[in-house]
Tab-separated table of C-alpha atoms in Angstrom:
chain	number	residue	atom	x	y	z
A	28	UNK	CA	-22.400	1.537	16.405
A	29	UNK	CA	-21.722	-0.255	19.473
A	30	UNK	CA	-21.359	-4.185	19.541
A	31	UNK	CA	-20.911	-6.032	22.823
A	32	UNK	CA	-18.086	-8.780	22.427
A	33	UNK	CA	-20.850	-11.444	21.686
A	34	UNK	CA	-22.707	-9.237	19.283
A	35	UNK	CA	-19.601	-8.219	17.390
A	36	UNK	CA	-20.085	-9.282	13.586
A	37	UNK	CA	-16.479	-10.724	13.562
A	38	UNK	CA	-16.228	-12.047	16.966
A	39	UNK	CA	-12.970	-10.859	18.855
A	40	UNK	CA	-10.125	-9.899	16.784
A	41	UNK	CA	-8.075	-12.846	17.508
A	42	UNK	CA	-10.922	-15.087	16.589
A	43	UNK	CA	-11.462	-13.098	13.255
A	44	UNK	CA	-7.786	-13.681	12.359
A	45	UNK	CA	-8.081	-17.291	13.091
A	46	UNK	CA	-11.450	-17.446	11.193
A	47	UNK	CA	-9.756	-15.732	8.135
A	48	UNK	CA	-6.470	-17.714	8.323
A	49	UNK	CA	-8.340	-20.857	7.503
A	50	UNK	CA	-9.606	-19.443	4.174
A	51	UNK	CA	-8.428	-19.891	0.877
A	52	UNK	CA	-7.105	-16.701	-1.086
A	53	UNK	CA	-10.043	-17.113	-3.512
A	54	UNK	CA	-12.516	-17.117	-0.590
A	55	UNK	CA	-10.766	-14.007	1.001
A	56	UNK	CA	-10.895	-11.973	-2.270
A	57	UNK	CA	-14.532	-12.559	-2.385
A	58	UNK	CA	-14.984	-11.201	0.965
A	59	UNK	CA	-12.965	-7.923	0.001
A	60	UNK	CA	-15.232	-7.593	-2.826
A	61	UNK	CA	-18.004	-7.630	-0.173
A	62	UNK	CA	-15.972	-4.786	1.632
A	63	UNK	CA	-14.454	-6.697	4.357
A	64	UNK	CA	-11.032	-4.772	4.945
A	65	UNK	CA	-9.883	-7.438	7.575
A	66	UNK	CA	-9.888	-9.872	4.629
A	67	UNK	CA	-7.628	-7.706	2.552
A	68	UNK	CA	-5.204	-7.611	5.485
A	69	UNK	CA	-4.983	-11.272	5.652
A	70	UNK	CA	-4.293	-11.437	1.979
A	71	UNK	CA	-1.681	-8.628	2.218
A	72	UNK	CA	-0.021	-10.322	4.895
A	73	UNK	CA	0.405	-13.707	2.902
A	74	UNK	CA	1.520	-12.082	-0.129
A	75	UNK	CA	3.747	-9.247	0.850
A	76	UNK	CA	6.797	-10.859	1.263
A	77	UNK	CA	6.329	-13.295	-2.045
A	78	UNK	CA	5.471	-9.991	-3.911
A	79	UNK	CA	8.594	-8.094	-2.474
A	80	UNK	CA	10.797	-10.938	-3.178
A	81	UNK	CA	9.671	-11.308	-6.716
A	82	UNK	CA	9.730	-7.409	-7.399
A	83	UNK	CA	13.066	-6.968	-5.393
A	84	UNK	CA	14.742	-9.501	-7.717
A	85	UNK	CA	13.345	-7.874	-10.884
A	86	UNK	CA	14.213	-4.059	-10.130
A	87	UNK	CA	17.204	-4.528	-7.551
A	88	UNK	CA	16.053	-1.458	-5.548
A	89	UNK	CA	14.854	-2.252	-2.216
A	90	UNK	CA	12.890	1.118	-1.759
A	91	UNK	CA	11.427	0.891	-5.365
A	92	UNK	CA	10.544	-2.811	-4.623
A	93	UNK	CA	8.687	-1.897	-1.413
A	94	UNK	CA	6.772	0.939	-3.442
A	95	UNK	CA	5.687	-1.405	-6.079
A	96	UNK	CA	4.787	-4.045	-3.519
A	97	UNK	CA	2.537	-1.507	-1.949
A	98	UNK	CA	1.187	-0.442	-5.311
A	99	UNK	CA	0.193	-4.102	-6.328
A	100	UNK	CA	-1.521	-4.599	-3.015
A	101	UNK	CA	-3.525	-1.322	-3.269
A	102	UNK	CA	-4.556	-2.234	-6.815
A	103	UNK	CA	-5.789	-5.706	-5.450
A	104	UNK	CA	-8.003	-3.669	-2.962
A	105	UNK	CA	-9.268	-1.030	-5.361
A	106	UNK	CA	-9.849	-3.377	-8.225
A	107	UNK	CA	-10.860	-6.462	-6.060
A	108	UNK	CA	-14.247	-6.347	-8.069
A	109	UNK	CA	-12.665	-7.332	-11.313
A	110	UNK	CA	-11.318	-10.650	-10.104
A	111	UNK	CA	-13.155	-13.554	-11.275
A	112	UNK	CA	-12.607	-17.075	-9.986
A	113	UNK	CA	-11.740	-18.264	-13.477
A	114	UNK	CA	-7.889	-18.060	-12.362
A	115	UNK	CA	-6.164	-18.670	-9.015
A	116	UNK	CA	-5.819	-15.400	-6.882
A	117	UNK	CA	-1.991	-15.784	-7.064
A	118	UNK	CA	-2.003	-15.719	-10.844
A	119	UNK	CA	-3.949	-12.484	-10.546
A	120	UNK	CA	-1.706	-10.918	-8.086
A	121	UNK	CA	1.491	-11.730	-10.132
A	122	UNK	CA	-0.042	-10.400	-13.234
A	123	UNK	CA	-0.781	-7.050	-11.632
A	124	UNK	CA	2.895	-7.114	-10.104
A	125	UNK	CA	4.518	-8.170	-13.407
A	126	UNK	CA	2.819	-5.427	-15.226
A	127	UNK	CA	3.795	-2.826	-12.733
A	128	UNK	CA	7.432	-3.999	-12.763
A	129	UNK	CA	7.534	-3.821	-16.822
A	130	UNK	CA	6.180	-0.244	-16.875
A	131	UNK	CA	8.660	0.905	-14.220
A	132	UNK	CA	11.579	-0.846	-16.112
A	133	UNK	CA	10.322	0.628	-19.530
A	134	UNK	CA	10.233	4.033	-17.799
A	135	UNK	CA	13.741	3.516	-16.334
A	136	UNK	CA	15.034	2.463	-19.857
A	137	UNK	CA	13.430	5.701	-21.426
A	138	UNK	CA	15.235	8.012	-18.696
A	139	UNK	CA	18.459	6.199	-18.023
A	140	UNK	CA	20.397	9.535	-17.338
A	141	UNK	CA	17.815	10.433	-14.324
A	142	UNK	CA	19.961	9.070	-11.474
A	143	UNK	CA	18.917	9.405	-7.941
A	144	UNK	CA	21.189	11.808	-5.552
A	145	UNK	CA	20.399	9.472	-2.760
A	146	UNK	CA	20.766	6.035	-4.329
A	147	UNK	CA	18.975	3.118	-2.387
A	148	UNK	CA	21.285	1.273	-0.280
A	149	UNK	CA	22.578	-2.055	-1.438
A	150	UNK	CA	20.995	-4.926	0.202
A	151	UNK	CA	24.022	-5.640	2.406
A	152	UNK	CA	24.137	-1.929	3.546
A	153	UNK	CA	20.710	-1.869	4.791
A	154	UNK	CA	20.526	-1.602	8.558
A	155	UNK	CA	19.699	-4.621	10.585
A	156	UNK	CA	15.963	-4.625	11.364
A	157	UNK	CA	15.789	-4.720	15.036
A	158	UNK	CA	12.434	-6.442	14.964
A	159	UNK	CA	14.169	-9.283	13.128
A	160	UNK	CA	14.562	-12.167	15.809
A	161	UNK	CA	17.894	-13.303	14.674
A	162	UNK	CA	20.061	-14.396	17.819
A	163	UNK	CA	23.422	-14.327	16.017
A	164	UNK	CA	23.956	-11.010	13.907
A	165	UNK	CA	27.013	-12.583	12.255
A	166	UNK	CA	24.517	-15.156	10.726
A	167	UNK	CA	22.372	-12.327	9.614
A	168	UNK	CA	25.090	-10.594	7.869
A	169	UNK	CA	26.260	-13.633	6.397
A	170	UNK	CA	22.736	-14.216	5.034
A	171	UNK	CA	22.705	-10.849	3.552
A	172	UNK	CA	25.893	-11.175	1.811
A	173	UNK	CA	24.548	-14.582	0.253
A	174	UNK	CA	21.345	-12.998	-0.687
A	175	UNK	CA	23.215	-9.878	-2.210
A	176	UNK	CA	25.066	-12.145	-4.321
A	177	UNK	CA	21.984	-14.183	-5.387
A	178	UNK	CA	20.215	-11.062	-6.083
A	179	UNK	CA	22.910	-9.954	-8.339
A	180	UNK	CA	23.033	-13.136	-10.194
A	181	UNK	CA	19.406	-13.024	-10.633
A	182	UNK	CA	19.394	-9.517	-11.768
A	183	UNK	CA	21.785	-10.053	-14.601
A	184	UNK	CA	19.513	-12.765	-16.246
A	185	UNK	CA	17.833	-10.917	-19.043
A	186	UNK	CA	14.233	-9.800	-18.301
A	187	UNK	CA	12.496	-11.868	-20.523
A	188	UNK	CA	14.002	-14.930	-19.000
A	189	UNK	CA	13.941	-13.662	-15.647
A	190	UNK	CA	10.254	-13.092	-15.033
A	191	UNK	CA	9.047	-16.833	-15.939
A	192	UNK	CA	12.133	-18.005	-13.937
A	193	UNK	CA	11.387	-16.311	-10.745
A	194	UNK	CA	7.643	-17.032	-10.894
A	195	UNK	CA	8.490	-20.862	-11.124
A	196	UNK	CA	11.509	-21.009	-8.840
A	197	UNK	CA	10.485	-18.528	-6.262
A	198	UNK	CA	6.774	-18.188	-6.341
A	199	UNK	CA	6.147	-21.921	-7.505
A	200	UNK	CA	3.452	-20.902	-10.040
A	201	UNK	CA	2.737	-23.817	-12.545
A	202	UNK	CA	3.620	-23.496	-16.340
A	203	UNK	CA	-0.020	-22.594	-17.219
A	204	UNK	CA	-0.264	-19.931	-14.519
A	205	UNK	CA	3.160	-18.496	-15.662
A	206	UNK	CA	1.511	-18.512	-19.272
A	207	UNK	CA	-1.547	-16.572	-18.038
A	208	UNK	CA	0.676	-14.081	-16.243
A	209	UNK	CA	3.076	-13.528	-18.995
A	210	UNK	CA	0.728	-14.103	-22.018
A	211	UNK	CA	3.344	-16.317	-23.645
A	212	UNK	CA	2.907	-19.866	-25.061
A	213	UNK	CA	3.449	-22.770	-23.028
A	214	UNK	CA	6.595	-23.996	-24.912
A	215	UNK	CA	8.054	-20.514	-24.711
A	216	UNK	CA	7.689	-20.446	-20.918
A	217	UNK	CA	9.338	-24.045	-20.741
A	218	UNK	CA	12.239	-23.032	-22.817
A	219	UNK	CA	12.754	-19.685	-21.247
A	220	UNK	CA	12.717	-21.296	-17.696
A	221	UNK	CA	15.287	-23.865	-18.836
A	222	UNK	CA	17.487	-21.196	-20.268
A	223	UNK	CA	17.107	-18.887	-17.198
A	224	UNK	CA	18.049	-21.869	-15.028
A	225	UNK	CA	21.363	-22.747	-17.073
A	226	UNK	CA	22.200	-19.046	-17.016
A	227	UNK	CA	21.496	-18.535	-13.378
A	228	UNK	CA	23.838	-22.015	-12.586
A	229	UNK	CA	26.569	-20.456	-14.880
A	230	UNK	CA	26.488	-17.403	-12.481
A	231	UNK	CA	26.460	-18.975	-9.301
A	232	UNK	CA	28.568	-21.779	-10.127
A	233	UNK	CA	31.806	-20.937	-7.759
A	234	UNK	CA	29.051	-20.763	-4.995
A	235	UNK	CA	27.717	-24.170	-5.639
A	236	UNK	CA	31.137	-25.955	-5.111
A	237	UNK	CA	31.645	-24.027	-1.813
A	238	UNK	CA	31.361	-26.380	1.045
A	239	UNK	CA	31.301	-23.792	3.774
A	240	UNK	CA	28.252	-22.054	1.775
A	241	UNK	CA	26.338	-25.152	1.684
A	242	UNK	CA	26.701	-25.801	5.274
A	243	UNK	CA	25.442	-22.205	5.766
A	244	UNK	CA	22.779	-22.935	3.367
A	245	UNK	CA	21.515	-25.907	5.647
A	246	UNK	CA	21.748	-23.633	8.572
A	247	UNK	CA	19.489	-21.156	6.929
A	248	UNK	CA	16.940	-23.760	5.766
A	249	UNK	CA	16.755	-25.146	9.201
A	250	UNK	CA	16.096	-21.816	10.720
A	251	UNK	CA	13.447	-21.062	8.236
A	252	UNK	CA	11.679	-24.140	8.828
A	253	UNK	CA	11.951	-23.730	12.559
A	254	UNK	CA	10.146	-20.299	12.006
A	255	UNK	CA	7.760	-21.692	9.983
A	256	UNK	CA	6.806	-24.352	12.513
A	257	UNK	CA	6.750	-21.774	15.437
A	258	UNK	CA	6.158	-18.377	14.090
A	259	UNK	CA	6.211	-16.836	17.510
B	30	UNK	CA	20.270	-39.213	-25.607
B	31	UNK	CA	22.464	-36.326	-26.002
B	32	UNK	CA	23.352	-34.204	-23.056
B	33	UNK	CA	21.740	-30.907	-24.482
B	34	UNK	CA	18.369	-32.769	-24.693
B	35	UNK	CA	19.012	-34.292	-21.273
B	36	UNK	CA	19.331	-31.099	-19.839
B	37	UNK	CA	16.260	-29.588	-21.461
B	38	UNK	CA	14.546	-32.723	-19.880
B	39	UNK	CA	15.941	-32.155	-16.659
B	40	UNK	CA	14.390	-28.751	-16.174
B	41	UNK	CA	11.008	-30.066	-17.016
B	42	UNK	CA	11.496	-33.136	-14.856
B	43	UNK	CA	12.284	-30.709	-11.824
B	44	UNK	CA	8.805	-29.286	-12.283
B	45	UNK	CA	7.308	-32.702	-12.693
B	46	UNK	CA	6.358	-31.785	-16.270
B	47	UNK	CA	7.990	-34.669	-18.071
B	48	UNK	CA	5.968	-37.377	-19.549
B	49	UNK	CA	6.838	-40.895	-18.163
B	50	UNK	CA	8.533	-42.230	-21.262
B	51	UNK	CA	10.805	-39.276	-21.427
B	52	UNK	CA	11.519	-39.712	-17.749
B	53	UNK	CA	12.675	-43.083	-18.338
B	54	UNK	CA	14.979	-42.068	-21.169
B	55	UNK	CA	16.422	-39.193	-18.816
B	56	UNK	CA	16.950	-41.464	-15.855
B	57	UNK	CA	18.940	-43.956	-18.334
B	58	UNK	CA	21.276	-41.021	-19.510
B	59	UNK	CA	21.769	-39.763	-15.937
B	60	UNK	CA	22.987	-43.213	-15.008
B	61	UNK	CA	25.728	-43.195	-17.474
B	62	UNK	CA	26.735	-39.324	-17.412
B	63	UNK	CA	28.473	-37.951	-14.448
B	64	UNK	CA	28.332	-34.242	-16.082
B	65	UNK	CA	24.509	-34.257	-16.344
B	66	UNK	CA	24.127	-35.600	-12.693
B	67	UNK	CA	26.364	-32.685	-11.599
B	68	UNK	CA	24.170	-30.388	-13.637
B	69	UNK	CA	21.202	-31.630	-11.902
B	70	UNK	CA	22.536	-31.290	-8.561
B	71	UNK	CA	23.412	-27.720	-9.289
B	72	UNK	CA	19.975	-26.938	-10.456
B	73	UNK	CA	18.607	-28.244	-7.389
B	74	UNK	CA	21.129	-26.343	-5.386
B	75	UNK	CA	20.410	-23.107	-7.185
B	76	UNK	CA	16.645	-23.539	-6.443
B	77	UNK	CA	17.497	-23.865	-2.578
B	78	UNK	CA	19.716	-20.848	-2.787
B	79	UNK	CA	16.918	-18.692	-4.278
B	80	UNK	CA	14.278	-19.787	-1.454
B	81	UNK	CA	16.628	-19.466	1.208
B	82	UNK	CA	17.675	-15.929	0.419
B	83	UNK	CA	14.094	-14.495	-0.264
B	84	UNK	CA	14.182	-11.137	1.169
B	85	UNK	CA	11.575	-10.223	3.826
B	86	UNK	CA	9.908	-6.793	4.332
B	87	UNK	CA	10.173	-4.799	7.489
B	88	UNK	CA	7.358	-4.736	10.122
B	89	UNK	CA	6.592	-1.159	9.305
B	90	UNK	CA	5.268	-2.165	5.885
B	91	UNK	CA	1.896	-2.955	7.138
B	92	UNK	CA	1.083	0.323	8.517
B	93	UNK	CA	2.642	2.271	5.678
B	94	UNK	CA	0.428	0.044	3.501
B	95	UNK	CA	-2.514	0.965	5.244
B	96	UNK	CA	-1.755	4.957	5.206
B	97	UNK	CA	-1.002	4.488	1.408
B	98	UNK	CA	-4.306	2.564	0.924
B	99	UNK	CA	-6.181	5.227	2.784
B	100	UNK	CA	-4.820	7.966	0.700
B	101	UNK	CA	-5.563	5.864	-2.640
B	102	UNK	CA	-9.118	5.310	-1.480
B	103	UNK	CA	-9.617	9.082	-0.713
B	104	UNK	CA	-7.923	9.924	-4.173
B	105	UNK	CA	-10.295	7.407	-5.937
B	106	UNK	CA	-13.030	8.950	-4.351
B	107	UNK	CA	-12.080	12.391	-5.694
B	108	UNK	CA	-10.667	13.851	-2.586
B	109	UNK	CA	-7.160	15.189	-1.984
B	110	UNK	CA	-4.931	12.682	-0.069
B	111	UNK	CA	-3.877	15.289	2.459
B	112	UNK	CA	-4.711	18.772	1.529
B	113	UNK	CA	-1.014	19.931	2.466
B	114	UNK	CA	0.283	17.427	-0.069
B	115	UNK	CA	-1.534	19.127	-2.991
B	116	UNK	CA	-0.090	19.625	-6.079
B	117	UNK	CA	-0.305	23.028	-7.821
B	118	UNK	CA	-2.836	21.745	-10.162
B	119	UNK	CA	-5.258	20.108	-7.015
B	120	UNK	CA	-4.375	23.517	-5.179
B	121	UNK	CA	-6.474	25.280	-7.663
B	122	UNK	CA	-9.378	23.379	-7.001
B	123	UNK	CA	-9.985	25.074	-3.734
B	124	UNK	CA	-9.894	28.368	-5.380
B	125	UNK	CA	-11.742	27.199	-8.630
B	126	UNK	CA	-15.253	27.189	-7.190
B	127	UNK	CA	-14.868	31.173	-6.661
B	128	UNK	CA	-14.080	31.672	-10.061
B	129	UNK	CA	-16.845	29.991	-12.030
B	130	UNK	CA	-19.627	31.639	-13.354
B	131	UNK	CA	-22.367	29.674	-11.462
B	132	UNK	CA	-20.659	30.364	-8.014
B	133	UNK	CA	-20.622	33.955	-8.878
B	134	UNK	CA	-24.121	33.965	-9.853
B	135	UNK	CA	-24.857	32.213	-6.539
B	136	UNK	CA	-22.851	34.739	-4.660
B	137	UNK	CA	-24.893	37.593	-6.583
B	138	UNK	CA	-28.150	36.033	-5.672
B	139	UNK	CA	-27.134	35.728	-1.761
B	140	UNK	CA	-25.655	39.233	-1.745
B	141	UNK	CA	-28.929	40.511	-3.380
B	142	UNK	CA	-31.138	38.582	-0.860
B	143	UNK	CA	-29.224	40.015	2.070
B	144	UNK	CA	-29.426	43.684	0.757
B	145	UNK	CA	-33.278	43.328	0.229
B	146	UNK	CA	-33.981	41.448	3.486
B	147	UNK	CA	-35.487	43.706	6.406
B	148	UNK	CA	-33.031	44.966	9.028
B	149	UNK	CA	-34.028	44.775	12.555
B	150	UNK	CA	-34.103	48.290	14.225
B	151	UNK	CA	-33.755	47.496	17.733
B	152	UNK	CA	-31.431	45.332	19.785
B	153	UNK	CA	-33.290	42.277	20.694
B	154	UNK	CA	-33.878	41.645	24.446
B	155	UNK	CA	-32.373	38.428	25.575
B	156	UNK	CA	-33.255	36.793	28.892
B	157	UNK	CA	-30.656	35.513	31.428
B	158	UNK	CA	-31.177	32.008	30.412
B	159	UNK	CA	-30.631	32.986	26.949
B	160	UNK	CA	-34.254	32.523	25.740
B	161	UNK	CA	-35.689	35.358	23.587
B	162	UNK	CA	-38.911	37.198	24.685
B	163	UNK	CA	-41.987	35.536	22.792
B	164	UNK	CA	-42.941	39.091	21.402
B	165	UNK	CA	-39.461	39.345	19.628
B	166	UNK	CA	-39.484	35.975	18.128
B	167	UNK	CA	-40.373	37.253	14.710
B	168	UNK	CA	-37.752	39.884	14.850
B	169	UNK	CA	-35.250	37.225	15.787
B	170	UNK	CA	-36.117	34.977	13.085
B	171	UNK	CA	-35.770	37.773	10.455
B	172	UNK	CA	-32.279	38.463	11.869
B	173	UNK	CA	-31.376	34.816	12.032
B	174	UNK	CA	-32.028	34.287	8.409
B	175	UNK	CA	-29.121	36.574	7.945
B	176	UNK	CA	-26.877	35.067	10.714
B	177	UNK	CA	-26.714	31.326	9.972
B	178	UNK	CA	-22.743	31.267	10.867
B	179	UNK	CA	-23.062	32.036	14.531
B	180	UNK	CA	-26.551	30.817	15.186
B	181	UNK	CA	-29.479	32.247	17.163
B	182	UNK	CA	-32.385	30.779	19.112
B	183	UNK	CA	-33.757	29.494	15.709
B	184	UNK	CA	-30.431	28.042	14.576
B	185	UNK	CA	-29.976	24.192	15.246
B	186	UNK	CA	-26.183	25.107	15.903
B	187	UNK	CA	-26.987	27.494	18.568
B	188	UNK	CA	-24.925	27.557	21.750
B	189	UNK	CA	-26.376	26.013	25.041
B	190	UNK	CA	-26.353	27.478	28.426
B	191	UNK	CA	-26.732	31.109	29.313
B	192	UNK	CA	-25.502	33.315	26.677
B	193	UNK	CA	-25.917	37.150	26.314
B	194	UNK	CA	-26.658	38.122	23.054
B	195	UNK	CA	-27.594	41.543	21.130
B	196	UNK	CA	-27.971	42.382	17.852
B	197	UNK	CA	-27.023	45.894	16.616
B	198	UNK	CA	-28.435	48.051	14.191
B	199	UNK	CA	-26.010	46.875	11.294
B	200	UNK	CA	-26.863	43.237	12.288
B	201	UNK	CA	-23.511	42.288	13.681
B	202	UNK	CA	-23.738	39.873	16.547
B	203	UNK	CA	-21.861	39.952	19.908
B	204	UNK	CA	-21.780	37.189	22.243
B	205	UNK	CA	-21.247	37.743	26.118
B	206	UNK	CA	-20.090	34.507	27.782
B	207	UNK	CA	-18.992	32.471	24.550
B	208	UNK	CA	-16.146	30.416	25.660
B	209	UNK	CA	-14.197	30.871	22.263
B	210	UNK	CA	-15.122	33.011	19.524
B	211	UNK	CA	-12.662	31.477	17.184
B	212	UNK	CA	-11.449	35.062	16.210
B	213	UNK	CA	-14.754	36.183	14.676
B	214	UNK	CA	-15.229	39.712	15.805
B	215	UNK	CA	-18.149	40.183	13.756
B	216	UNK	CA	-20.564	38.480	11.507
B	217	UNK	CA	-22.406	40.549	8.791
B	218	UNK	CA	-21.565	44.046	8.135
B	219	UNK	CA	-24.624	44.671	6.036
B	220	UNK	CA	-22.341	45.440	2.946
B	221	UNK	CA	-22.993	42.676	0.650
B	222	UNK	CA	-19.390	42.869	-0.723
B	223	UNK	CA	-17.921	42.886	2.613
B	224	UNK	CA	-19.989	39.850	3.610
B	225	UNK	CA	-18.889	37.981	0.615
B	226	UNK	CA	-15.319	38.630	1.647
B	227	UNK	CA	-16.226	37.364	5.016
B	228	UNK	CA	-17.613	34.159	3.609
B	229	UNK	CA	-14.587	33.546	1.517
B	230	UNK	CA	-12.278	34.150	4.462
B	231	UNK	CA	-14.398	31.780	6.709
B	232	UNK	CA	-13.802	29.204	3.983
B	233	UNK	CA	-10.071	29.666	3.780
B	234	UNK	CA	-10.008	29.577	7.507
B	235	UNK	CA	-11.856	26.445	7.548
B	236	UNK	CA	-9.615	24.727	4.985
B	237	UNK	CA	-6.515	25.822	7.013
B	238	UNK	CA	-8.192	24.270	10.128
B	239	UNK	CA	-8.903	21.242	8.287
B	240	UNK	CA	-5.223	21.043	7.041
B	241	UNK	CA	-4.126	21.243	10.626
B	242	UNK	CA	-6.497	18.741	11.700
B	243	UNK	CA	-5.214	16.379	9.205
B	244	UNK	CA	-1.698	16.916	10.013
B	245	UNK	CA	-2.338	16.139	13.748
B	246	UNK	CA	-4.455	12.837	12.704
B	247	UNK	CA	-1.542	11.823	10.470
B	248	UNK	CA	1.143	12.546	13.230
B	249	UNK	CA	-1.122	10.482	15.840
B	250	UNK	CA	-1.209	7.761	13.567
B	251	UNK	CA	2.594	7.725	13.138
B	252	UNK	CA	3.175	7.896	16.861
B	253	UNK	CA	0.630	5.141	17.336
B	254	UNK	CA	2.256	3.015	14.929
B	255	UNK	CA	5.549	3.569	16.501
B	256	UNK	CA	4.167	2.657	19.977
B	257	UNK	CA	2.579	-0.294	18.641
B	258	UNK	CA	5.995	-1.367	17.300
B	259	UNK	CA	7.866	-0.421	20.521
B	260	UNK	CA	5.225	-2.629	22.533
B	261	UNK	CA	5.688	-5.649	20.233
B	262	UNK	CA	9.507	-5.387	20.316
B	263	UNK	CA	9.872	-4.516	23.841
B	264	UNK	CA	11.936	-1.653	22.917
B	265	UNK	CA	12.721	1.410	24.809
B	266	UNK	CA	12.291	4.525	22.319
B	267	UNK	CA	14.533	6.650	24.443
B	268	UNK	CA	12.559	9.971	23.656
């Protein structure tokens, strides 16, 4: 089927992206239900890093985290018809991700002796991505070291506290949404988040008193804010 | 208020979940308790640390996702993702149809039909333009019923342009100026068992070619993705 530029149902590709960028997640998933693949691409672009960040802090293995992120997004596409707008889209996505992570961790705990011959590289051993537009590589290395410490600390929080904690602190889901994702009672969600915060504080306490680190943190936040303002 | 209770309230206050009366109580406690103020500051810094060190995926994630999604869609549609990635169990599916009683029955009927069909006794005269003489059309159609693979005048898949054809007594087809015969030296032998083997061999050959095609398509997608990345990053691949 040939469409001229004016006749194309989505207009030009750039116009289609701009069009989709203004839509809510819930509107996009309705379009995915209608079979619009571009709407799925937009949702994937919005959620890929959030999901990866959440899953990586759960499983600690970047390769596995990437696989589970892919799996989550694929399930979103394949089971899009099952989504009903009684819950926010983010709640639905993180429910899928949480279930996948739990299943994977259960499998791991059943087969603890199966070790990979090629263990996944630690976060600070991963090669720098040439696509990463960081002007100063030493700043990137510092950021990775810091991320590695934070990830270690997060991973040592018991799983039952870690899931609500990450959903709240990183994904900023509301208590009610966390309740829907985890199936816990509201009071339990509240107390588990509180316990996890306390535990996390104890683990990173030496860092919290480090003046250099706090300066570094401000620099990172400024860079992230600048990137957000100007994504190019 | 005791510090334990204040710290529990603090966590809720961070998420704006604390009712106003408790918030006032907490504020009053924080004014007096330096340890709880420090605790409050630690929680806020911890949250900042978590946010600022959020890992990001590499750019290649998106096209890897597209490939995996396509695989998943093929699998959910009942197809093998890529035939060369078949597991042993899915591999049997290619052979399976030949072993079921239904397909054996179908093959037997086909063989019987070919055996009972009348043979053309004379070579078919073919004009220079590839058109059959009108008087031989009936005979050609009879043969074409048994020659569906390579096509004749009656076949919708026949070759266009000047083609020299002749059909021997045994029903084998020879093509003169065909650009490529794809390794098919003959069509039907007249022997039903041999012809069944020919069908099976052609099917297997078709699967092998499909496999190759999928592999080339996959490689093209990978190369395109690399080129896209190289273009967007302004990098020289050095290859």
